[in-house]
């Protein structure tokens, strides 16, 4: 692991790091905010998964999480959204290829060689983080935005007991029922829709997966709400399952980091109550 940069902020260190990933076969970059803490202490960790077209830098620069993480003593982890490099295949559209890994392990050519973001986020990066940073891996939370909200929900649902807290900002709740998801899952894992269910939060809940609690914020002025995000499908799924969830429609907010940064500190506090309690 190599250090790209470190900066003092809010009584802690904001770092950016790179390493050679076995899962993707490429260099991968991620950012970590570590609040000041007593020597030898280990802190809860909150994972943040970004959305389409983003890297670690979007939330690092615009997410407004550091003050809250410093207040509550939480490490904030932000990985990239896909493998990158000259040898990595790409697509001309913004919603497929680089920047659009969808947190799946691809099985279709040419994507299968590098697009293994599920394995990277669920296995490789947590092991690296546990080795190099003062984190308590028994106290993990996860959140994300849009495609990253889809990632946060499905990763938590696939790994019961790993995350004490799960939230999302404007998540893609059902890739089975939106153009973004249909394009990505067809391209990465093939046309058999039965295989898609492991990457669809609503389908996973219908199939019996559960979370202990869930917080979702969605802006009513989000131009992707009707066609791509379809928050009502998640509301219906958690109601059918009787699963605890707070799903809030925030009036007038769009899909941008203006929306995310408005509610980020509240999400960090919500996670802190579950990670430290």
GROMACS .gro file of C-alpha atoms in nm:
model
  277
    1UNK     CA    1   0.000   0.000   0.000
    2UNK     CA    2   0.131   0.343  -0.095
    3UNK     CA    3   0.028   0.682   0.042
    4UNK     CA    4  -0.088   0.926  -0.224
    5UNK     CA    5  -0.165   1.215   0.013
    6UNK     CA    6  -0.249   1.304   0.371
    7UNK     CA    7  -0.412   1.619   0.505
    8UNK     CA    8  -0.498   1.736   0.854
    9UNK     CA    9  -0.872   1.799   0.886
   10UNK     CA   10  -1.123   1.822   1.171
   11UNK     CA   11  -0.880   1.686   1.424
   12UNK     CA   12  -0.787   1.384   1.216
   13UNK     CA   13  -0.605   1.269   0.905
   14UNK     CA   14  -0.765   1.245   0.562
   15UNK     CA   15  -0.556   1.010   0.354
   16UNK     CA   16  -0.564   0.875   0.001
   17UNK     CA   17  -0.393   0.543  -0.070
   18UNK     CA   18  -0.330   0.305  -0.358
   19UNK     CA   19  -0.248  -0.064  -0.376
   20UNK     CA   20  -0.221  -0.347  -0.627
   21UNK     CA   21  -0.547  -0.539  -0.613
   22UNK     CA   22  -0.551  -0.914  -0.660
   23UNK     CA   23  -0.929  -0.911  -0.712
   24UNK     CA   24  -0.928  -0.663  -1.001
   25UNK     CA   25  -0.574  -0.716  -1.127
   26UNK     CA   26  -0.526  -0.339  -1.130
   27UNK     CA   27  -0.409  -0.060  -0.899
   28UNK     CA   28  -0.697   0.056  -0.679
   29UNK     CA   29  -0.727   0.387  -0.495
   30UNK     CA   30  -0.929   0.461  -0.182
   31UNK     CA   31  -0.958   0.733   0.081
   32UNK     CA   32  -0.967   0.700   0.461
   33UNK     CA   33  -1.044   0.957   0.730
   34UNK     CA   34  -0.908   0.861   1.072
   35UNK     CA   35  -1.008   1.086   1.364
   36UNK     CA   36  -0.761   1.152   1.642
   37UNK     CA   37  -0.778   0.876   1.901
   38UNK     CA   38  -0.594   0.737   2.202
   39UNK     CA   39  -0.281   0.532   2.127
   40UNK     CA   40  -0.373   0.169   2.069
   41UNK     CA   41  -0.745   0.241   2.034
   42UNK     CA   42  -0.948   0.090   1.750
   43UNK     CA   43  -1.248   0.273   1.607
   44UNK     CA   44  -1.572   0.178   1.434
   45UNK     CA   45  -1.558   0.204   1.055
   46UNK     CA   46  -1.819   0.336   0.814
   47UNK     CA   47  -1.789   0.230   0.449
   48UNK     CA   48  -1.917   0.464   0.179
   49UNK     CA   49  -1.978   0.334  -0.174
   50UNK     CA   50  -2.001   0.593  -0.450
   51UNK     CA   51  -2.228   0.611  -0.753
   52UNK     CA   52  -2.196   0.608  -1.131
   53UNK     CA   53  -1.904   0.807  -1.281
   54UNK     CA   54  -1.755   0.869  -0.935
   55UNK     CA   55  -1.421   0.782  -0.776
   56UNK     CA   56  -1.320   0.801  -0.410
   57UNK     CA   57  -1.264   1.173  -0.464
   58UNK     CA   58  -1.629   1.281  -0.498
   59UNK     CA   59  -1.733   1.207  -0.142
   60UNK     CA   60  -1.387   1.288  -0.005
   61UNK     CA   61  -1.408   1.641  -0.144
   62UNK     CA   62  -1.784   1.708  -0.124
   63UNK     CA   63  -1.934   1.464   0.128
   64UNK     CA   64  -1.906   1.679   0.444
   65UNK     CA   65  -1.854   1.379   0.674
   66UNK     CA   66  -1.530   1.464   0.858
   67UNK     CA   67  -1.668   1.685   1.134
   68UNK     CA   68  -1.929   1.424   1.228
   69UNK     CA   69  -1.680   1.137   1.208
   70UNK     CA   70  -1.441   1.330   1.433
   71UNK     CA   71  -1.722   1.400   1.679
   72UNK     CA   72  -1.829   1.037   1.702
   73UNK     CA   73  -1.487   0.874   1.658
   74UNK     CA   74  -1.560   0.686   1.334
   75UNK     CA   75  -1.319   0.592   1.055
   76UNK     CA   76  -1.465   0.671   0.709
   77UNK     CA   77  -1.365   0.449   0.415
   78UNK     CA   78  -1.434   0.543   0.053
   79UNK     CA   79  -1.319   0.304  -0.223
   80UNK     CA   80  -1.337   0.357  -0.599
   81UNK     CA   81  -1.632   0.241  -0.810
   82UNK     CA   82  -1.448   0.023  -1.062
   83UNK     CA   83  -1.107  -0.098  -1.180
   84UNK     CA   84  -0.914   0.149  -1.393
   85UNK     CA   85  -0.615   0.142  -1.626
   86UNK     CA   86  -0.520   0.130  -1.991
   87UNK     CA   87  -0.577  -0.247  -2.010
   88UNK     CA   88  -0.922  -0.232  -1.847
   89UNK     CA   89  -1.214  -0.254  -2.092
   90UNK     CA   90  -1.452   0.039  -2.107
   91UNK     CA   91  -1.774   0.154  -2.268
   92UNK     CA   92  -1.856   0.488  -2.428
   93UNK     CA   93  -2.162   0.536  -2.207
   94UNK     CA   94  -2.132   0.671  -1.852
   95UNK     CA   95  -2.342   0.391  -1.702
   96UNK     CA   96  -2.122   0.096  -1.799
   97UNK     CA   97  -1.751   0.015  -1.779
   98UNK     CA   98  -1.505   0.236  -1.591
   99UNK     CA   99  -1.677   0.424  -1.311
  100UNK     CA  100  -1.973   0.186  -1.325
  101UNK     CA  101  -1.861  -0.140  -1.164
  102UNK     CA  102  -2.201  -0.194  -0.996
  103UNK     CA  103  -2.029  -0.386  -0.713
  104UNK     CA  104  -2.068  -0.719  -0.893
  105UNK     CA  105  -1.825  -0.992  -0.995
  106UNK     CA  106  -1.849  -1.001  -1.373
  107UNK     CA  107  -1.865  -1.338  -1.549
  108UNK     CA  108  -1.895  -1.217  -1.910
  109UNK     CA  109  -1.608  -1.129  -2.146
  110UNK     CA  110  -1.428  -0.893  -2.157
  111UNK     CA  111  -1.539  -0.767  -1.814
  112UNK     CA  112  -1.468  -1.080  -1.610
  113UNK     CA  113  -1.091  -1.023  -1.620
  114UNK     CA  114  -1.104  -0.709  -1.403
  115UNK     CA  115  -1.457  -0.617  -1.296
  116UNK     CA  116  -1.467  -0.806  -0.967
  117UNK     CA  117  -1.582  -0.527  -0.737
  118UNK     CA  118  -1.795  -0.753  -0.518
  119UNK     CA  119  -1.489  -0.959  -0.425
  120UNK     CA  120  -1.282  -0.645  -0.382
  121UNK     CA  121  -1.527  -0.470  -0.147
  122UNK     CA  122  -1.641  -0.776   0.046
  123UNK     CA  123  -1.305  -0.949   0.094
  124UNK     CA  124  -0.985  -0.786  -0.026
  125UNK     CA  125  -1.020  -0.425   0.084
  126UNK     CA  126  -1.154  -0.505   0.435
  127UNK     CA  127  -0.853  -0.731   0.496
  128UNK     CA  128  -0.617  -0.454   0.385
  129UNK     CA  129  -0.795  -0.194   0.598
  130UNK     CA  130  -0.786  -0.416   0.905
  131UNK     CA  131  -0.412  -0.461   0.859
  132UNK     CA  132  -0.317  -0.096   0.814
  133UNK     CA  133  -0.573   0.119   1.000
  134UNK     CA  134  -0.699   0.139   1.361
  135UNK     CA  135  -1.042  -0.010   1.292
  136UNK     CA  136  -1.263  -0.241   1.493
  137UNK     CA  137  -1.396  -0.482   1.231
  138UNK     CA  138  -1.660  -0.604   1.475
  139UNK     CA  139  -1.817  -0.257   1.448
  140UNK     CA  140  -1.878  -0.186   1.080
  141UNK     CA  141  -2.144   0.021   0.909
  142UNK     CA  142  -2.204   0.076   0.539
  143UNK     CA  143  -2.372   0.344   0.330
  144UNK     CA  144  -2.365   0.464  -0.029
  145UNK     CA  145  -2.519   0.679  -0.299
  146UNK     CA  146  -2.716   0.571  -0.606
  147UNK     CA  147  -2.520   0.277  -0.756
  148UNK     CA  148  -2.327   0.281  -0.428
  149UNK     CA  149  -2.655   0.266  -0.236
  150UNK     CA  150  -2.735  -0.046  -0.436
  151UNK     CA  151  -2.392  -0.178  -0.338
  152UNK     CA  152  -2.436  -0.097   0.030
  153UNK     CA  153  -2.778  -0.264   0.048
  154UNK     CA  154  -2.684  -0.580  -0.140
  155UNK     CA  155  -2.348  -0.628   0.031
  156UNK     CA  156  -2.509  -0.595   0.372
  157UNK     CA  157  -2.794  -0.829   0.279
  158UNK     CA  158  -2.546  -1.090   0.149
  159UNK     CA  159  -2.333  -1.071   0.466
  160UNK     CA  160  -2.571  -1.096   0.763
  161UNK     CA  161  -2.413  -0.992   1.090
  162UNK     CA  162  -2.117  -0.811   0.935
  163UNK     CA  163  -2.267  -0.462   0.945
  164UNK     CA  164  -2.431  -0.319   1.254
  165UNK     CA  165  -2.579  -0.031   1.053
  166UNK     CA  166  -2.686   0.022   0.692
  167UNK     CA  167  -2.805   0.338   0.520
  168UNK     CA  168  -2.824   0.481   0.168
  169UNK     CA  169  -2.872   0.802  -0.025
  170UNK     CA  170  -3.097   0.772  -0.333
  171UNK     CA  171  -3.013   0.403  -0.389
  172UNK     CA  172  -3.088   0.193  -0.697
  173UNK     CA  173  -3.318  -0.042  -0.507
  174UNK     CA  174  -3.400  -0.292  -0.782
  175UNK     CA  175  -3.165  -0.334  -1.080
  176UNK     CA  176  -3.410  -0.594  -1.211
  177UNK     CA  177  -3.654  -0.313  -1.278
  178UNK     CA  178  -3.453  -0.020  -1.412
  179UNK     CA  179  -3.253   0.056  -1.728
  180UNK     CA  180  -2.924   0.111  -1.542
  181UNK     CA  181  -2.951  -0.228  -1.375
  182UNK     CA  182  -3.071  -0.416  -1.679
  183UNK     CA  183  -2.781  -0.284  -1.888
  184UNK     CA  184  -2.516  -0.345  -1.623
  185UNK     CA  185  -2.626  -0.689  -1.510
  186UNK     CA  186  -2.679  -0.815  -1.865
  187UNK     CA  187  -2.335  -0.696  -1.966
  188UNK     CA  188  -2.148  -0.811  -1.656
  189UNK     CA  189  -2.317  -1.138  -1.559
  190UNK     CA  190  -2.532  -1.240  -1.859
  191UNK     CA  191  -2.896  -1.249  -1.961
  192UNK     CA  192  -3.023  -1.503  -1.704
  193UNK     CA  193  -3.228  -1.279  -1.475
  194UNK     CA  194  -3.237  -1.546  -1.204
  195UNK     CA  195  -2.867  -1.475  -1.148
  196UNK     CA  196  -2.942  -1.107  -1.101
  197UNK     CA  197  -3.138  -1.158  -0.779
  198UNK     CA  198  -2.818  -1.170  -0.570
  199UNK     CA  199  -2.758  -0.810  -0.682
  200UNK     CA  200  -3.110  -0.675  -0.627
  201UNK     CA  201  -3.198  -0.552  -0.277
  202UNK     CA  202  -3.574  -0.591  -0.319
  203UNK     CA  203  -3.539  -0.943  -0.460
  204UNK     CA  204  -3.302  -1.040  -0.180
  205UNK     CA  205  -3.547  -0.919   0.083
  206UNK     CA  206  -3.827  -1.111  -0.088
  207UNK     CA  207  -3.598  -1.416  -0.086
  208UNK     CA  208  -3.549  -1.392   0.290
  209UNK     CA  209  -3.245  -1.169   0.348
  210UNK     CA  210  -3.284  -0.920   0.629
  211UNK     CA  211  -3.117  -0.616   0.786
  212UNK     CA  212  -3.153  -0.525   1.155
  213UNK     CA  213  -3.242  -0.168   1.058
  214UNK     CA  214  -3.218   0.062   0.757
  215UNK     CA  215  -3.214   0.437   0.688
  216UNK     CA  216  -3.274   0.570   0.335
  217UNK     CA  217  -3.299   0.932   0.220
  218UNK     CA  218  -3.434   1.010  -0.126
  219UNK     CA  219  -3.489   1.353  -0.281
  220UNK     CA  220  -3.827   1.423  -0.437
  221UNK     CA  221  -3.667   1.641  -0.709
  222UNK     CA  222  -3.425   1.367  -0.814
  223UNK     CA  223  -3.450   1.340  -1.192
  224UNK     CA  224  -3.363   0.968  -1.172
  225UNK     CA  225  -3.633   0.880  -0.920
  226UNK     CA  226  -3.913   0.766  -1.148
  227UNK     CA  227  -3.719   0.564  -1.406
  228UNK     CA  228  -3.407   0.437  -1.228
  229UNK     CA  229  -3.438   0.451  -0.849
  230UNK     CA  230  -3.803   0.356  -0.784
  231UNK     CA  231  -3.788   0.397  -0.407
  232UNK     CA  232  -4.143   0.271  -0.375
  233UNK     CA  233  -4.024  -0.080  -0.463
  234UNK     CA  234  -3.804  -0.084  -0.152
  235UNK     CA  235  -4.089   0.053   0.060
  236UNK     CA  236  -4.309  -0.230  -0.063
  237UNK     CA  237  -4.040  -0.496  -0.009
  238UNK     CA  238  -3.963  -0.399   0.352
  239UNK     CA  239  -4.337  -0.377   0.426
  240UNK     CA  240  -4.394  -0.729   0.291
  241UNK     CA  241  -4.102  -0.858   0.497
  242UNK     CA  242  -4.187  -0.666   0.814
  243UNK     CA  243  -3.826  -0.541   0.816
  244UNK     CA  244  -3.746  -0.226   1.018
  245UNK     CA  245  -3.669   0.065   0.785
  246UNK     CA  246  -3.691   0.442   0.783
  247UNK     CA  247  -3.735   0.565   0.425
  248UNK     CA  248  -3.760   0.942   0.400
  249UNK     CA  249  -3.863   1.142   0.093
  250UNK     CA  250  -3.682   1.474   0.124
  251UNK     CA  251  -3.876   1.752  -0.044
  252UNK     CA  252  -3.700   1.945  -0.321
  253UNK     CA  253  -3.365   1.765  -0.306
  254UNK     CA  254  -3.198   1.630  -0.618
  255UNK     CA  255  -2.942   1.354  -0.685
  256UNK     CA  256  -2.630   1.562  -0.624
  257UNK     CA  257  -2.380   1.604  -0.342
  258UNK     CA  258  -2.575   1.911  -0.232
  259UNK     CA  259  -2.834   1.657  -0.121
  260UNK     CA  260  -2.585   1.407   0.021
  261UNK     CA  261  -2.386   1.666   0.217
  262UNK     CA  262  -2.708   1.803   0.370
  263UNK     CA  263  -2.791   1.473   0.539
  264UNK     CA  264  -2.445   1.316   0.574
  265UNK     CA  265  -2.381   1.427   0.934
  266UNK     CA  266  -2.721   1.290   1.036
  267UNK     CA  267  -2.640   0.956   0.873
  268UNK     CA  268  -2.301   0.943   1.051
  269UNK     CA  269  -2.474   1.007   1.383
  270UNK     CA  270  -2.734   0.739   1.306
  271UNK     CA  271  -2.456   0.490   1.233
  272UNK     CA  272  -2.263   0.599   1.544
  273UNK     CA  273  -2.558   0.516   1.772
  274UNK     CA  274  -2.555   0.160   1.637
  275UNK     CA  275  -2.179   0.116   1.604
  276UNK     CA  276  -2.095   0.242   1.952
  277UNK     CA  277  -2.406   0.137   2.142
   0.00000   0.00000   0.00000
